[in-house]
Amino acid sequence: MSKNSSKKKQEEHDLKGTLISVLGIGAFIVISWFIVFALFVAR
Amino acid sequence: MIKNSVALNKLDSKLVMAHMYVAFISLFIGGLMGLLQTLVRSGTLVLPFGISYYQLLTVHGVILALVLTTFFIIGFQFALMSKTVGMSDKQRDSAWFGFWIMLFGTVTTAITILLGKANVLYTFYAPLKAYPTFYIGLALVVVGSWIGCFTNFRQLYVWKKKHPGEKSPLLAFMVVINMLLWFIATLGVAATVIIQLIPWSLGMVDTVNVLVSRTLFWYFGHPLVYFWLLPAYMAWYAIIPKIIGGKIFSDSLARLAFVLFLMFSIPVGFHHQLTEPGIDPVWKFIQVVLTFMVIIPSLLTAFSMFATFEVTGRSKGYTGLFGWLKGLPWKDVRFFAPMVGMITFIPAGTGGIINASNQMNQVVHNTIWVTGHFHLTVGTTVILTFFGISYWLIPSLTGRKLTKKINTLGMIQTIVWAFGMSIMSGSMHIAGLLGAPRRSSYSTYGGSEQATEWIGYQIAQAIGGSILFIGIILMVYIFFYMVFAAPKGQEEFPIAEVSEDAEPTPKFLENWKLWIGITVALILFAYTIPFLDIIHHSPPGSPGFDKIIR
Ligand code: HEM
Ligand SMILES: [Cu+2]
C-alpha cells in the first residue's frame, strides 16, 4: 500500500466543503456552549 | 489483500451470530422497559403487581447499556478480526468460552434484577446494595469479555508473526485498541466489584467506602462510552468509504485518532464526579483538561469523514461547495443509518462538552438533560451505526441477501428512530435545563410550581418514546427476517481500501509499547495522588441500603 501512494502524483483535493462543514461544527459547539453558560451565569 | 464479498467461514459466522442473538433480544426487552418508563414518568401508567419503577430502570440500563452493547461489540469485532487477520480453531474455542461466561453472568444478573433483589440501577452506586448474585453475574460478564480481549490480542499477534514488517490491517488495529481500552478500564470496575461490593453484599464486611467505589466505577465509566463509540468509528472510517464507493481518506489519521482515544479516555473519570465532595478540585480541574483533549480526535474524525464524502462525491463528478453531498448513496440503508448517527453526533458531542465543563455541569448534573444526552450518543449515534452494520453483517453471516424491501424498511426504521429520538431527547434536554431530575418516578413534588413546568415535556417524552418503540419493533423484525427469511445469496462484507493519495502510515503508529506506556503514565498521573488522598481522608464507611428505592 505504501508503494503506490508514495510516487503517484500528489494532486490536491478540493476540500472546501469539508473546511466549511468542520468550521460549522466548531461554531455550533461554541454557540451551544455559550447558551448554557449564559444560563449558568443567569442563575 | 482482503477479499471482499466472501463472507466468513461457517464456524466464525456462528460465533458472531451467537453474540447478535443476545444483542437483539436485549434490544427488544430494553426498549419495552424504556417505553414503560416514559409512560410512568408522564403519569400515564401505574405499574401493576407492585413492580418498581426502579426495577424497570435497572433492567433498561443494564440490558441496553451493558448487555446489548458488549455483546454486539464483541461479536462485531470477532467478525472484523476473523475477516482481516483470521481465527484459528483454538482462538475460536476461547472466544466461545468467553461468550458462555458472559452469557452465564448476564443471566445470573438478570434473574437477580427480575426477582427485585437489585434495584440499584446500572451504575450500582454504593451504598445502594444488591443481592450478591447481581455483582457476581456482572463480574462474570467482565471476565468473559477479558477472554474476548486476549483472544483478539492473540489473533493480531499470530498474524504479525506471519507477516513480519507489515503494518497490521486497519480494522484489526482498531479492534485491538478498543480491547486494550476495555481491558485497562474494566480493571477499575472489577476492583470495586470484587474487592468492595461482593464481600459487603455477602455480609463479610459491614461497611463500604462509598467514594472509593464511585471513583473506581467512573474510572471505568467514561472509557465505557468510548468502548461503545469506537466500533461505530471503525465502521465510519473503514467500512462506510467502501459502501459509498470511495476510499479511506487517510490510514494514519484513523490510527492516530484511535491512539488518542486510548490515551485520553481513561484518565478523565472525575468529570462525572465534579459535584462530589472529597475530591481535590485541582485534580478535578486536571481531569477536565484531559477530558477536553478528546475533542481533538473527535474533530479529526469529523474532518476525516467529511473529506471522505467530499472526495468521493467529487470523483463521481459532483461539483460546487456542497454538490458532493449528492454523490452519496442516501437510499442505501447501510450508509443512511450510520450517516444519521454521525449527524446526531454533532449535538451529542456538543452536549458532552457542556456536561464536562465544570460550571455548566452544575446546571445539568443529575437532571434529565443527561439522559437526553446519552440517548443521542449511545442511543442514536452508536445504535444507528450498529443497525447500519447489521444490514450487511447479518445477511453476510447467514448467507442471505439484504433485499430491496428490507432496505426500504431499514430507511423507515432510521427515520422513525431519528424522529422519535428528536422528540424524546429534545424534551429531555429542555426539561433538564428547567431542573427536572433524572432517575425519578412520577411525582408532582408536593405540588411544587417548578415541577408543573416539567409535565408537558414528560408527556412529549412519552410520545417520543412510543415512536421509538415502534422503531425497536421494526428493527427486531428486520433482524429476524435477515436471519431466517431473507432469500439466500451472498451479501458483501464491505472493507474499504486506503486512498492512493494518502501518505504512507508511519511505523511509530504501531508502537504498542509506547501507546500503552503513555496511557498508563497518564492514568497514574491523573489518579494516584487524588486516589491516595481519597483513601487517606475517608469518612467512616457506609452500611448498605437495599430498601431505599423500591
Ligand atoms: C424505545 C427506546 C428507548 C426509550 C423509550 C428510552 C427511555 C428512557 C427513559 C425514559 C430513561 C430515563 C428515565 C429516568 O431517568 O428516570 C432512560 C434511561 C436510560 N436509557 Fe433509554 N430509552 C430507549 C432506548 C435506549 C437505548 C437504545 C439505550 C442504549 C443503548 C438506552 C440507554 C439508557 C440508559 C443507560 C439509561 C439510564 C438508566 C439510569 O439512569 O440508570 N436507552 N431511557
Ligand atoms: Cu464521561
mmCIF file of N, CA and C in Angstrom, chain B residues 20-88:
data_model
loop_
_atom_site.group_PDB
_atom_site.id
_atom_site.type_symbol
_atom_site.label_atom_id
_atom_site.label_comp_id
_atom_site.label_asym_id
_atom_site.label_seq_id
_atom_site.Cartn_x
_atom_site.Cartn_y
_atom_site.Cartn_z
ATOM 1 N N MET B 20 -24.966 -11.839 18.350
ATOM 2 C CA MET B 20 -26.009 -10.976 17.784
ATOM 3 C C MET B 20 -27.398 -11.328 18.337
ATOM 4 N N TYR B 21 -27.652 -12.628 18.530
ATOM 5 C CA TYR B 21 -28.949 -13.004 19.105
ATOM 6 C C TYR B 21 -29.130 -12.335 20.461
ATOM 7 N N VAL B 22 -28.110 -12.429 21.301
ATOM 8 C CA VAL B 22 -28.224 -11.821 22.631
ATOM 9 C C VAL B 22 -28.470 -10.326 22.493
ATOM 10 N N ALA B 23 -27.744 -9.703 21.561
ATOM 11 C CA ALA B 23 -27.862 -8.254 21.417
ATOM 12 C C ALA B 23 -29.282 -7.853 21.022
ATOM 13 N N PHE B 24 -29.849 -8.531 20.039
ATOM 14 C CA PHE B 24 -31.151 -8.072 19.542
ATOM 15 C C PHE B 24 -32.311 -8.461 20.468
ATOM 16 N N ILE B 25 -32.170 -9.574 21.169
ATOM 17 C CA ILE B 25 -33.193 -9.883 22.174
ATOM 18 C C ILE B 25 -33.130 -8.835 23.291
ATOM 19 N N SER B 26 -31.916 -8.440 23.650
ATOM 20 C CA SER B 26 -31.761 -7.390 24.664
ATOM 21 C C SER B 26 -32.392 -6.096 24.201
ATOM 22 N N LEU B 27 -32.223 -5.790 22.920
ATOM 23 C CA LEU B 27 -32.793 -4.554 22.384
ATOM 24 C C LEU B 27 -34.297 -4.533 22.615
ATOM 25 N N PHE B 28 -34.931 -5.659 22.357
ATOM 26 C CA PHE B 28 -36.375 -5.709 22.493
ATOM 27 C C PHE B 28 -36.805 -5.523 23.955
ATOM 28 N N ILE B 29 -36.191 -6.288 24.840
ATOM 29 C CA ILE B 29 -36.571 -6.191 26.262
ATOM 30 C C ILE B 29 -36.296 -4.784 26.790
ATOM 31 N N GLY B 30 -35.106 -4.285 26.482
ATOM 32 C CA GLY B 30 -34.732 -2.956 26.979
ATOM 33 C C GLY B 30 -35.639 -1.869 26.440
ATOM 34 N N GLY B 31 -35.986 -1.981 25.168
ATOM 35 C CA GLY B 31 -36.855 -0.982 24.555
ATOM 36 C C GLY B 31 -38.224 -0.967 25.206
ATOM 37 N N LEU B 32 -38.720 -2.150 25.505
ATOM 38 C CA LEU B 32 -40.024 -2.241 26.168
ATOM 39 C C LEU B 32 -39.986 -1.535 27.529
ATOM 40 N N MET B 33 -38.901 -1.756 28.266
ATOM 41 C CA MET B 33 -38.760 -1.073 29.561
ATOM 42 C C MET B 33 -38.730 0.441 29.358
ATOM 43 N N GLY B 34 -38.005 0.875 28.333
ATOM 44 C CA GLY B 34 -37.900 2.310 28.055
ATOM 45 C C GLY B 34 -39.275 2.923 27.836
ATOM 46 N N LEU B 35 -40.069 2.225 27.031
ATOM 47 C CA LEU B 35 -41.423 2.716 26.766
ATOM 48 C C LEU B 35 -42.208 2.836 28.071
ATOM 49 N N LEU B 36 -42.155 1.776 28.887
ATOM 50 C CA LEU B 36 -42.893 1.806 30.153
ATOM 51 C C LEU B 36 -42.418 2.963 31.033
ATOM 52 N N GLN B 37 -41.104 3.205 31.026
ATOM 53 C CA GLN B 37 -40.583 4.304 31.855
ATOM 54 C C GLN B 37 -41.193 5.641 31.461
ATOM 55 N N THR B 38 -41.236 5.882 30.148
ATOM 56 C CA THR B 38 -41.777 7.182 29.736
ATOM 57 C C THR B 38 -43.247 7.276 30.128
ATOM 58 N N LEU B 39 -43.960 6.143 30.058
ATOM 59 C CA LEU B 39 -45.383 6.177 30.417
ATOM 60 C C LEU B 39 -45.559 6.429 31.913
ATOM 61 N N VAL B 40 -44.716 5.799 32.720
ATOM 62 C CA VAL B 40 -44.822 6.032 34.167
ATOM 63 C C VAL B 40 -44.478 7.480 34.504
ATOM 64 N N ARG B 41 -43.379 7.951 33.943
ATOM 65 C CA ARG B 41 -42.897 9.292 34.287
ATOM 66 C C ARG B 41 -43.874 10.391 33.901
ATOM 67 N N SER B 42 -44.680 10.121 32.863
ATOM 68 C CA SER B 42 -45.624 11.155 32.451
ATOM 69 C C SER B 42 -46.949 11.033 33.206
ATOM 70 N N GLY B 43 -47.004 10.086 34.138
ATOM 71 C CA GLY B 43 -48.233 9.924 34.905
ATOM 72 C C GLY B 43 -49.319 9.204 34.125
ATOM 73 N N THR B 44 -48.944 8.570 33.015
ATOM 74 C CA THR B 44 -49.921 7.885 32.169
ATOM 75 C C THR B 44 -50.216 6.480 32.681
ATOM 76 N N LEU B 45 -49.223 5.876 33.331
ATOM 77 C CA LEU B 45 -49.320 4.461 33.670
ATOM 78 C C LEU B 45 -48.867 4.236 35.101
ATOM 79 N N VAL B 46 -49.628 3.388 35.818
ATOM 80 C CA VAL B 46 -49.161 2.943 37.134
ATOM 81 C C VAL B 46 -48.806 1.478 36.990
ATOM 82 N N LEU B 47 -47.595 1.118 37.398
ATOM 83 C CA LEU B 47 -47.131 -0.255 37.184
ATOM 84 C C LEU B 47 -47.935 -1.232 38.034
ATOM 85 N N PRO B 48 -48.342 -2.362 37.446
ATOM 86 C CA PRO B 48 -49.115 -3.357 38.188
ATOM 87 C C PRO B 48 -48.211 -4.247 39.051
ATOM 88 N N PHE B 49 -48.821 -5.083 39.836
ATOM 89 C CA PHE B 49 -48.149 -6.131 40.631
ATOM 90 C C PHE B 49 -47.038 -5.588 41.516
ATOM 91 N N GLY B 50 -47.140 -4.320 41.911
ATOM 92 C CA GLY B 50 -46.104 -3.778 42.781
ATOM 93 C C GLY B 50 -44.721 -3.722 42.156
ATOM 94 N N ILE B 51 -44.643 -3.764 40.813
ATOM 95 C CA ILE B 51 -43.329 -3.644 40.166
ATOM 96 C C ILE B 51 -42.820 -2.223 40.379
ATOM 97 N N SER B 52 -41.544 -2.121 40.703
ATOM 98 C CA SER B 52 -40.999 -0.808 40.995
ATOM 99 C C SER B 52 -40.487 -0.147 39.721
ATOM 100 N N TYR B 53 -40.657 1.172 39.649
ATOM 101 C CA TYR B 53 -40.100 1.940 38.529
ATOM 102 C C TYR B 53 -38.600 1.702 38.429
ATOM 103 N N TYR B 54 -37.961 1.599 39.605
ATOM 104 C CA TYR B 54 -36.503 1.492 39.608
ATOM 105 C C TYR B 54 -36.031 0.107 39.188
ATOM 106 N N GLN B 55 -36.955 -0.840 39.293
ATOM 107 C CA GLN B 55 -36.626 -2.169 38.786
ATOM 108 C C GLN B 55 -36.587 -2.119 37.251
ATOM 109 N N LEU B 56 -37.607 -1.477 36.662
ATOM 110 C CA LEU B 56 -37.605 -1.287 35.206
ATOM 111 C C LEU B 56 -36.352 -0.569 34.761
ATOM 112 N N LEU B 57 -36.049 0.514 35.469
ATOM 113 C CA LEU B 57 -34.932 1.350 35.052
ATOM 114 C C LEU B 57 -33.615 0.582 35.160
ATOM 115 N N THR B 58 -33.519 -0.288 36.167
ATOM 116 C CA THR B 58 -32.317 -1.111 36.281
ATOM 117 C C THR B 58 -32.224 -2.067 35.095
ATOM 118 N N VAL B 59 -33.348 -2.706 34.759
ATOM 119 C CA VAL B 59 -33.332 -3.607 33.601
ATOM 120 C C VAL B 59 -32.924 -2.840 32.350
ATOM 121 N N HIS B 60 -33.559 -1.684 32.147
ATOM 122 C CA HIS B 60 -33.301 -0.883 30.949
ATOM 123 C C HIS B 60 -31.813 -0.533 30.824
ATOM 124 N N GLY B 61 -31.258 0.029 31.884
ATOM 125 C CA GLY B 61 -29.850 0.446 31.838
ATOM 126 C C GLY B 61 -28.918 -0.737 31.663
ATOM 127 N N VAL B 62 -29.129 -1.783 32.455
ATOM 128 C CA VAL B 62 -28.209 -2.923 32.396
ATOM 129 C C VAL B 62 -28.294 -3.599 31.034
ATOM 130 N N ILE B 63 -29.520 -3.829 30.574
ATOM 131 C CA ILE B 63 -29.635 -4.662 29.370
ATOM 132 C C ILE B 63 -29.265 -3.902 28.096
ATOM 133 N N LEU B 64 -29.494 -2.584 28.088
ATOM 134 C CA LEU B 64 -29.130 -1.826 26.883
ATOM 135 C C LEU B 64 -27.694 -1.322 26.943
ATOM 136 N N ALA B 65 -27.343 -0.696 28.065
ATOM 137 C CA ALA B 65 -26.028 -0.063 28.113
ATOM 138 C C ALA B 65 -24.916 -1.071 28.376
ATOM 139 N N LEU B 66 -25.225 -2.161 29.079
ATOM 140 C CA LEU B 66 -24.152 -3.108 29.386
ATOM 141 C C LEU B 66 -24.242 -4.375 28.539
ATOM 142 N N VAL B 67 -25.416 -4.950 28.390
ATOM 143 C CA VAL B 67 -25.514 -6.252 27.718
ATOM 144 C C VAL B 67 -25.544 -6.098 26.185
ATOM 145 N N LEU B 68 -26.522 -5.364 25.684
ATOM 146 C CA LEU B 68 -26.621 -5.167 24.226
ATOM 147 C C LEU B 68 -25.299 -4.690 23.634
ATOM 148 N N THR B 69 -24.765 -3.614 24.221
ATOM 149 C CA THR B 69 -23.544 -3.037 23.659
ATOM 150 C C THR B 69 -22.389 -4.040 23.679
ATOM 151 N N THR B 70 -22.156 -4.663 24.838
ATOM 152 C CA THR B 70 -20.988 -5.535 24.959
ATOM 153 C C THR B 70 -21.085 -6.725 24.007
ATOM 154 N N PHE B 71 -22.257 -7.331 23.934
ATOM 155 C CA PHE B 71 -22.384 -8.489 23.044
ATOM 156 C C PHE B 71 -22.271 -8.067 21.579
ATOM 157 N N PHE B 72 -22.928 -6.981 21.213
ATOM 158 C CA PHE B 72 -22.830 -6.569 19.808
ATOM 159 C C PHE B 72 -21.384 -6.262 19.448
ATOM 160 N N ILE B 73 -20.726 -5.504 20.322
ATOM 161 C CA ILE B 73 -19.366 -5.050 20.011
ATOM 162 C C ILE B 73 -18.419 -6.237 19.916
ATOM 163 N N ILE B 74 -18.475 -7.124 20.895
ATOM 164 C CA ILE B 74 -17.531 -8.242 20.875
ATOM 165 C C ILE B 74 -17.810 -9.136 19.666
ATOM 166 N N GLY B 75 -19.078 -9.346 19.355
ATOM 167 C CA GLY B 75 -19.409 -10.143 18.179
ATOM 168 C C GLY B 75 -18.917 -9.486 16.898
ATOM 169 N N PHE B 76 -19.204 -8.203 16.754
ATOM 170 C CA PHE B 76 -18.781 -7.458 15.558
ATOM 171 C C PHE B 76 -17.261 -7.488 15.422
ATOM 172 N N GLN B 77 -16.584 -7.297 16.550
ATOM 173 C CA GLN B 77 -15.125 -7.265 16.497
ATOM 174 C C GLN B 77 -14.556 -8.636 16.118
ATOM 175 N N PHE B 78 -15.195 -9.701 16.579
ATOM 176 C CA PHE B 78 -14.732 -11.021 16.142
ATOM 177 C C PHE B 78 -14.900 -11.156 14.640
ATOM 178 N N ALA B 79 -16.003 -10.618 14.106
ATOM 179 C CA ALA B 79 -16.199 -10.686 12.656
ATOM 180 C C ALA B 79 -15.070 -9.936 11.943
ATOM 181 N N LEU B 80 -14.731 -8.745 12.447
ATOM 182 C CA LEU B 80 -13.678 -7.955 11.805
ATOM 183 C C LEU B 80 -12.331 -8.657 11.882
ATOM 184 N N MET B 81 -12.046 -9.239 13.053
ATOM 185 C CA MET B 81 -10.753 -9.907 13.219
ATOM 186 C C MET B 81 -10.674 -11.134 12.338
ATOM 187 N N SER B 82 -11.747 -11.887 12.322
ATOM 188 C CA SER B 82 -11.755 -13.102 11.531
ATOM 189 C C SER B 82 -11.556 -12.757 10.052
ATOM 190 N N LYS B 83 -12.156 -11.654 9.641
ATOM 191 C CA LYS B 83 -12.068 -11.215 8.254
ATOM 192 C C LYS B 83 -10.669 -10.704 7.908
ATOM 193 N N THR B 84 -10.059 -9.950 8.815
ATOM 194 C CA THR B 84 -8.810 -9.282 8.441
ATOM 195 C C THR B 84 -7.554 -10.052 8.836
ATOM 196 N N VAL B 85 -7.577 -10.744 9.977
ATOM 197 C CA VAL B 85 -6.361 -11.465 10.374
ATOM 198 C C VAL B 85 -6.612 -12.950 10.586
ATOM 199 N N GLY B 86 -7.848 -13.380 10.536
ATOM 200 C CA GLY B 86 -8.144 -14.805 10.642
ATOM 201 C C GLY B 86 -8.293 -15.282 12.077
ATOM 202 N N MET B 87 -8.867 -16.459 12.203
ATOM 203 C CA MET B 87 -9.134 -17.013 13.526
ATOM 204 C C MET B 87 -8.857 -18.515 13.491
ATOM 205 N N SER B 88 -8.014 -18.976 14.394
ATOM 206 C CA SER B 88 -7.701 -20.408 14.423
ATOM 207 C C SER B 88 -8.770 -21.147 15.229
#
